[in-house]
Structure formats: structure tokens, C-alpha cells
C-alpha atoms as one frame of an Amber mdcrd trajectory, in Angstrom:
protein
  61.116  56.159  55.419  63.446  58.690  55.949  67.021  58.398  55.394  69.200
  55.750  57.431  65.892  54.428  59.342  64.683  51.422  59.741  63.390  49.177
  57.191  59.988  48.253  56.592  59.814  45.104  58.403  62.406  45.261  60.776
  61.482  46.419  64.126  60.497  50.644  65.311  60.543  53.013  63.541  62.597
  55.122  65.506  60.354  58.444  64.340  56.621  59.517  62.789  54.711  58.824
  64.904  57.299  58.113  67.475  57.340  62.062  67.941  54.538  62.442  69.515
  54.592  59.611  71.845  57.226  60.994  72.869  55.486  63.839  72.936  52.910
  62.497  75.513  55.868  60.023  77.226  57.390  63.697  78.241  54.345  65.064
  79.541  53.466  61.845  82.088  56.596  60.899  83.257  56.082  64.793  84.524
  53.469  64.003  85.969  54.427  61.266  88.117  58.017  62.590  88.968  56.947
  66.396  88.776  53.426  65.825  91.519  54.527  64.397  94.938  57.329  65.902
  95.162  55.596  69.565  94.497  52.012  68.852  96.583  55.275  69.478  99.399
  54.709  72.981  98.730  50.969  72.401 100.906  53.143  70.068 104.374  52.676
  73.214 106.845  48.961  73.879 105.475  47.944  70.729 105.670  49.717  70.009
 109.223  48.312  73.376 110.725  44.728  72.713 108.740  45.258  69.315 110.436
  47.139  69.182 113.694  50.208  66.911 112.050  53.493  66.358 111.982  55.667
  66.442 109.252  56.058  62.945 108.803  52.666  62.168 109.453  51.943  64.818
 106.546  55.166  63.729 104.568  53.020  60.529 103.989  50.679  61.736 101.635
  53.533  62.168  99.008  54.849  58.974  99.432  51.786  56.186  99.807  51.573
  58.781  96.088  54.771  57.328  94.569  54.258  54.010  96.407  51.639  53.587
  94.872  53.159  54.524  91.576  55.607  51.986  92.261  54.286  49.511  93.859
  51.415  49.032  91.168  53.940  48.078  88.828  52.944  44.291  87.602  48.686
  45.748  88.801  49.323  48.147  85.258  51.138  45.658  83.662  49.433  43.113
  83.445  46.491  45.208  82.719  48.384  47.157  79.226  49.199  43.508  78.114
  45.274  42.298  78.694  43.623  45.707  77.317  46.705  47.821  75.526  48.333
  50.646  76.596  45.555  53.619  75.460  42.275  52.314  77.463  45.470  51.900
  80.237  46.064  55.277  80.489  42.464  56.850  79.926  41.895  55.389  82.315
  44.646  55.976  84.851  43.856  60.280  84.114  40.679  59.877  85.206  41.167
  58.391  88.050  44.400  60.870  89.051  42.454  63.860  88.215  39.229  62.335
  90.584  41.535  61.399  93.193  43.088  65.374  93.861  39.678  65.700  93.955
  38.311  64.310  96.298  41.261  64.896  98.316  39.836  68.592  98.645  36.765
  67.241 100.483  38.954  65.208 102.790  38.510  65.989 105.856  40.665  63.897
 108.003  43.997  63.155 107.209  42.609  59.242 106.345  40.368  60.706 103.643
  43.613  62.484 102.239  45.569  59.523 102.735  42.689  57.382 100.683  42.419
  60.090  98.149  45.359  61.722  96.904  47.724  59.076  98.346  46.039  56.104
  96.708  43.727  57.055  93.979  45.850  59.393  92.373  49.111  57.396  92.629
  47.541  54.461  90.453  46.750  56.788  88.076  49.564  58.324  87.621  50.666
  54.307  87.586  48.509  53.865  85.185  49.416  56.547  82.792  53.542  56.020
  83.893  53.936  52.747  82.859  52.486  52.693  78.960  53.548  55.198  78.285
  57.631  53.989  78.431  56.192  50.609  77.171  54.083  52.291  73.350  57.579
  54.299  74.403  60.166  51.522  73.865  57.816  49.776  71.086  58.367  53.092
  68.658  62.553  53.372  69.622  65.550  51.022  69.281  68.474  53.046  67.505
  67.861  56.271  69.243  66.521  55.340  72.326  68.860  56.485  74.682  67.910
  60.282  73.370  64.311  59.186  74.028  64.486  58.014  77.055  66.141  61.399
  77.697  63.470  63.200  75.848  60.735  61.741  77.608  62.417  62.029  81.184
  63.258  65.755  80.740  58.886  65.487  80.888  60.350  65.461  84.769  61.908
  68.468  85.225  59.924  70.624  83.441  57.141  69.714  85.812  58.615  70.257
  88.438  60.536  73.528  87.951  55.951  74.580  87.002  54.297  72.418  89.655
  56.122  73.648  92.442  55.848  77.574  91.891  52.809  76.659  91.099  51.611
  74.798  93.717  52.371  77.394  95.740  50.878  80.356  94.092  47.397  78.099
  94.348  48.209  77.530  98.608  48.217  81.810  99.298  44.947  82.384  96.097
  42.614  79.374  97.042  44.227  77.589 100.530  44.978  73.806  99.839  41.786
  72.752  99.035  41.147  74.641  95.954  44.631  74.207  95.316  44.448  70.489
  94.979  40.303  71.063  93.459  42.806  73.371  90.014  45.244  70.790  90.430
  42.736  67.930  89.779  41.537  69.653  86.998  45.000  69.607  85.311  45.362
  66.034  84.892  42.735  64.791  82.894  45.366  65.972  80.456  47.085  62.377
  81.185  43.230  62.034  79.210  44.228  63.648  76.121  48.008  61.406  76.469
  46.577  58.201  76.610  44.825  58.968  73.524  47.679  59.751  71.203  49.048
  55.767  72.035  48.220  54.546  68.490  50.620  51.735  68.594  52.940  50.806
  66.052  50.720  48.933  63.546  53.419  45.949  62.211  51.097  44.681  59.366
  49.167  46.309  57.780  50.046  49.633  57.780  53.785  48.995  56.724  52.712
  46.561  53.569  53.615  43.158  55.555  51.563  40.437  55.356  49.717  39.025
  58.715  51.854  36.401  59.494  54.464  39.164  58.669  53.030  41.320  61.070
  53.068  38.447  63.390  56.719  37.625  63.411  56.923  41.679  64.363  54.907
  41.621  67.525  57.203  38.802  68.752  59.619  41.090  68.241  58.404  44.421
  69.983  56.361  42.510  72.271  53.340  44.077  71.201  51.130  43.157  74.068
  48.104  40.588  73.283  45.675  42.403  71.360  47.465  42.929  68.354  48.728
  39.157  68.133  46.340  36.042  67.922  44.502  34.046  70.488  45.345  31.154
  71.481  46.943  29.593  73.540  50.785  30.266  72.412  49.691  34.081  73.876
  52.127  35.789  75.574  51.909  35.944  79.220  50.596  38.360  81.430  53.197
  39.402  83.876  56.587  37.100  83.361  57.717  37.037  86.592  60.659  34.127
  85.205  62.781  37.413  84.467  63.912  37.466  88.173  66.208  34.486  87.478
  68.259  36.634  85.062  71.573  38.258  86.298  71.693  41.336  85.325  67.929
  41.798  86.108  68.743  41.765  89.914  71.763  43.914  89.825  68.795  46.897
  88.648  66.530  45.599  91.668  68.553  45.503  94.200  70.127  48.488  93.275
  67.191  50.635  92.267  66.196  49.674  95.714  68.683  50.699  97.255  68.680
  53.688  95.120  64.721  54.766  95.903  65.679  54.168 100.272  67.680  57.581
  99.603  66.963  59.385  96.157  63.936  61.012  96.563  64.350  62.502 100.525
  66.289  65.719  99.866  64.158  66.527  96.695  60.717  66.156  99.314  62.427
  68.116 102.387  64.155  71.086 100.568  61.369  73.376 100.225  60.947  72.903
 104.397  64.390  73.340 105.106  64.888  75.271 103.591  61.899  77.366 105.149
  62.796  75.880 108.885  65.996  77.885 107.429  64.428  81.225 107.369  64.306
  81.115 103.738  61.692  83.531 102.609  58.339  80.655 101.550  58.633  82.055
  98.124  62.243  81.653  97.433  62.118  78.509  99.498  60.082  77.549  97.369
  62.038  78.744  93.915  64.812  75.742  95.134  62.820  72.943  92.987  62.519
  74.780  90.242  66.447  76.103  90.811  66.905  71.982  90.410  63.857  71.234
  87.428  65.582  74.422  84.974  69.036  72.097  85.912  67.204  68.623  85.179
  65.778  69.627  82.015  69.693  69.994  80.042  71.028  67.416  82.627  68.944
  64.312  80.779  68.137  65.655  77.131  72.461  66.001  77.758  72.713  62.346
  79.161  70.713  60.825  77.341  71.663  61.595  74.183  75.060  60.982  75.539
  74.494  57.226  76.305  73.257  56.588  72.524  76.792  57.889  70.817  78.089
  54.162  69.829  81.646  54.069  72.383  79.350  54.858  75.173  76.723  53.213
  74.709  77.360  49.856  76.162  78.538  51.279  78.886  75.360  52.781  79.948
  75.324  50.703  82.985  79.475  52.062  84.060  77.620  55.573  83.139  74.761
  54.442  85.511  77.022  53.981  88.790  79.269  57.602  87.753  75.048  59.452
  88.080  74.335  57.628  91.487  77.336  57.892  93.045  77.266  61.746  91.757
  74.465  62.296  93.960  75.288  60.937  97.230  78.297  62.328  97.148  76.258
  66.020  96.300  73.710  64.703  99.422  76.639  64.091 101.990  78.442  67.326
 100.797  75.812  69.514 101.190  74.258  68.923 103.913  75.979  71.541 106.398
  74.676  73.605 103.584  72.540  77.024 105.402  72.528  79.693 103.592  70.565
  80.330 100.622  73.708  80.651  98.461  74.904  77.174  99.618  71.147  75.630
  99.234  71.360  77.267  95.871  74.582  75.361  93.885  73.133  71.866  96.353
  70.126  72.745  93.993  72.448  72.595  90.652  74.682  69.806  91.451  71.711
  67.676  92.220  70.126  68.316  89.724  73.262  67.160  87.074  73.239  64.360
  88.732  69.813  63.547  89.781  69.310  63.874  85.663  71.889  61.685  84.852
  70.533  59.119  86.669  66.670  59.633  86.302  67.854  59.716  82.244  69.340
  56.256  82.926  67.841  53.941  84.552  64.686  53.105  82.230  67.783  52.947
  79.165  69.417  50.735  81.783  67.269  48.310  82.054  65.302  47.881  78.719
  68.473  47.424  77.846  69.355  44.185  80.366  66.448  42.962  79.607  65.830
  43.264  76.126  61.934  44.509  74.771  59.621  42.016  75.328  59.851  41.647
  78.538  60.577  44.608  79.364  56.701  45.789  79.929  57.485  42.425  83.352
  60.110  43.962  84.662  58.956  46.813  84.757  56.330  46.555  86.896  58.937
  43.871  89.367  60.887  46.280  89.527  58.233  49.438  90.358  57.092  47.221
  92.907  60.461  46.597  94.071  61.364  50.080  94.681  57.769  50.248  95.739
  58.933  48.818  99.147  61.768  51.526  99.466  60.068  54.481  98.650  57.614
  53.519 101.436  60.867  53.103 104.306  63.141  56.109 103.083  60.487  59.686
 102.722  58.258  58.388 106.440  61.894  57.184 108.139  63.186  60.865 107.417
  60.389  62.758 108.500  59.845  60.871 111.779  64.324  61.941 112.143  63.222
  65.361 111.952  60.024  65.408 114.576  62.606  63.646 116.574  65.997  64.992
 116.112  64.528  68.965 115.219  67.501  69.121 112.621  67.889  68.238 108.781
  71.772  67.353 108.448  71.213  64.127 109.439  68.526  63.226 106.845  71.506
  64.293 104.355  74.034  61.686 105.662  71.468  58.889 105.467  70.583  59.459
 102.046  73.768  60.289 100.376  74.673  56.998 101.782  72.179  55.338 100.874
  72.367  56.057  96.938  76.888  56.034  97.178  75.693  52.503  98.472  73.539
  51.651  95.526  76.398  52.876  92.712  79.050  51.358  94.034  77.276  47.653
  94.529  76.078  48.601  90.248  79.258  49.266  89.447  80.916  46.592  91.680
  78.271  43.643  90.471  78.481  44.392  86.608  82.401  44.021  86.130  83.278
  41.660  88.755  80.125  39.167  88.746  78.486  39.791  84.735  80.907  40.618
  82.747  83.030  38.288  83.432  80.325  35.919  82.580  81.033  37.517  78.903
  84.007  34.711  79.100  82.529  31.999  80.349  80.647  28.994  77.799  76.538
  29.967  77.003  73.568  28.428  78.903  71.365  26.413  76.742  68.422  28.218
  76.491  70.099  31.192  76.131  70.695  32.311  72.689  68.408  33.914  71.648
  67.318  35.320  75.106  70.078  36.199  76.655  70.008  39.477  78.289  73.048
  40.800  79.971  75.151  44.564  79.283  77.462  42.104  77.115  74.501  42.284
  74.174  74.191  46.688  74.183  78.544  45.666  74.194  78.301  43.819  71.165
  75.482  46.295  69.425  77.981  49.152  70.476  81.597  47.890  69.574  80.120
  46.988  65.408  77.655  47.641  63.083  74.028  46.356  63.659  74.146  42.989
  61.387  70.685  43.612  59.363  68.128  41.185  60.031  69.117  40.849  64.473
  65.995  39.622  65.722  64.744  36.453  65.228  64.522  35.293  61.805  60.268
  35.771  60.442  59.881  31.770  60.374  61.121  31.438  64.009  59.092  34.392
  65.664  56.170  32.420  63.745  57.249  29.297  64.996  57.270  30.531  67.991
  53.613  32.892  68.141  52.125  29.326  66.053  53.636  26.271  66.148  51.456
  23.927  63.979  52.856  27.125  61.238  55.157  24.885  59.136  58.848  26.972
  59.899  59.906  26.539  56.226  61.985  29.523  54.755  59.643  29.697  51.334
  56.085  30.365  53.450  57.710  33.882  53.443  57.200  35.083  50.094  59.401
  38.367  49.879  56.845  42.222  50.405  57.803  44.530  47.200  60.573  46.707
  47.698  62.550  44.025  49.845  65.394  42.390  49.370  65.267  38.612  49.436
  67.530  39.049  52.106  66.654  41.464  53.998  63.740  38.661  55.259
């Protein structure tokens, strides 16, 4: 392993096959976040063919996003039971089948069930496992990896929106849905790349060291021994963690307004007299700016002095995004809309690059799968409320100005809550004496602060005997049972 990388048996490899996993996560994230927004290009055609209003057409994207988030606990349980790769393969088939069936829909209900429920479920079964696997391969470089993977969203948004417009003009919305269904089969190829990191024989360690490594990385039970010591499929106890509670409330407030401007943008521009092709290109502008913002923000958050303050950076990103919506509510000219897209893309990219890094830092790798599933479920409720409510207001008021004010206020409120709760509640508890039983499971952002303020110790995780005791209570925890493998110092073991 290259210089500066973690030594064998000391945690995620921070490279190697992880770069292939990162590439697959890039594609999956692009489909998960870009696809529901790109479908908005077809809304006018759907409204014409089904005689529906904008709010009824917007339910297609809303249901898709709600399934992406709302099935988070289901995805967590399936990953814990079967592993990431099988779940992603099935998810790719479901996502593709949903869009193919939607191309034959004769009623809006059929469209909701196929493109909304089925495709949304398939995207969810790809999105969450890819993030879990990314966390198993990266630790020291995790902020950068999260930023690069999150860049898939703007890349695919910039590509899918013009592609959808071209498909709509050439083949109609039915032919466009059919071809997009075939495109979603690439999720299956990404799932095939999700090879779990082999902590045991592949690294030259013993079976006991493999189990200890699995405990440290939070691997699925399929990689762990069966029995009463197997990890729970869904750890709902994470809800009692203060940092998780703050993050969950922030994400709920954020999701109420974050996606609304992007979903309404194309139709807002068309109603302002912008030609259809130019209106679709506005989403591409957001995507192009977002492409640069996400990796750059991820690299910035990975710096030693800034990584402990990743929650503060996240708060600033939310405030910037909400203020952009508020200041651009009256933008009507194409130049003003382009300026809005640039500012929105920058702040939106910062939010996308930091959101999952903040959660990983808050709860730790072992509890991240369960925490992610629960957060996505909470976010699903907000997604079901936000865009459809905005669509109803557009139909009732015939104006987009109030929508931008409302969405911006919600995102600003999320940023203020995150900043106040982090600095006044969580960090104030740093000086308090530790609670019993939290020495090995503390999950507030102070853990990240300690990591950033000093050089990491050679063995920050539980020792091998302690991990073995957790996995198999009958095993003796004494140090002589653990032998150093060839080439390793006994101190590192």
C-alpha cells in the first residue's frame, strides 16, 4: 500500500478498489438526485395528454423523491441482511422496469405507481448501499470521496435535462421514458462493482482479525459470523443521540424548500417567455457550477483545520442557498435567471458535498447505515410536503414569487437551527463529564474536532481483543490470544 495510507488491519484502505467503488457511487448518485429533477422536462407534455394541472404532474417527481428517501430503513435492513451488491442489482432492475412501464401508462395513477413508486424504490436500493460502501473504503480521504461522489448529481443533471428535452421532441414523452428506462440499467453495472473490502484473508490477517476489522468498519452480517452477537438490522437507538437529532431536524427543514427551485425552474422560465431549449439549459448551468462546487467543497472540508468544523460549513451552505432563493424571487429576465443558477449551483453543491459527511462524523461508521435510513425516512415526509405544496400555490396564485420566498425561508431556518444547535447545545456538552457507557460510542461532532486538532493515534478504534469480545462474548479478551501478523509491529496490533 502506498506511503501515507493506512497499514493493514487498521481501517478502510482509502484507495485501491475504493476508487472503482467511488466511480460507481458517482453514477448512482447522479441518477438518484438528477433523474427526479430531469423528469420535470416532461411535465408540460404530461399535463397536456392527461388534462392535469402542474401540481398533479409534479407528483411524479415528488413520489420518486419520497420513495428515494422514505424507503431508507427498508434499504438499511436489506443491506444488513444481504449486503450491498445484491440489493443494488435488484434496485437497478426495478428502476429500469418502472420507467419502461410508465411509457405505457394511460392514467396518472399508473404513472405514479410506475415512474414514481417503482423507479423511486429502485433508485433508493442503489443510492443508500453505494454510500454505505463508500464509507467502508474511505476514512482519511472521506470528505474528498463524498465530494467527488456527490458531483455525480450535477453531472447527470446537466446531461439528463437536455437529453430529456431532445427525447421529448423526437420521440414524445412515452418514447423518452422508454429510453430512459434502458439508461437506468447502468445501475446494475454499478452494483456489480460493489465488492466489500476484504479485511481477512485478502489482507493476510487471521479470521479473528477479520472479525475485528468487520466490527470496526460496520460490515453487514453476511460478512460476520452468525449467532446472537450479530449486529441488529436497524439500530433505532441512534435516534437518542443528540447530534443525530439535530441533524434530522435540520434535514427535515432543509428538504421542505431545497428541491423546490430546481423542480420549478424550467417551467418558471418557460412561463417567463424563455424558449424551451434555453429554459432546459438553465438546469445545465446549475449542473455545471455544481460539478465544480462539490469536489472543491469536499477537498476543502478535508483540510485538517476545517474538518472539525464541517457542521459549521454545512450551516453556512444552507444559509447561502436560502438567501439565494430569497434574493432571486423576482428574477424574470434570462440574464437574472442565469445569475440565480450560478449562485444556486454553488450553494447547492456545498450542501450536497457536506450533508453525508456531517452525518458520518456525527454517528460514526458502524451506525451510519441505520442513521442514513432513518434520516432519509424523515426527509421523505418533507419531500412529500414541499414540491406538491409549491405546485398547488403556483396553480392558485399564478405566481412563482411566493414560492421562492417560502422555499428560501425554510432553507435559511434550517441553516440557523443547525448553527445554533451545534454551537450552543452540542459543543457546550464537550466540557461536561462523559455519560456512562459512551466512551466507545460517542458520536457528537467533538469527535471530529479531536481528530482535526491533533494527529490521529495509531489505534483510534477499539483494540482487536475488545472487538472480538463484542462479536463473540465467549472469546477470551486477553492480549496473548492476538498474534501480530508478519510484517506488523506488535504495537500496531
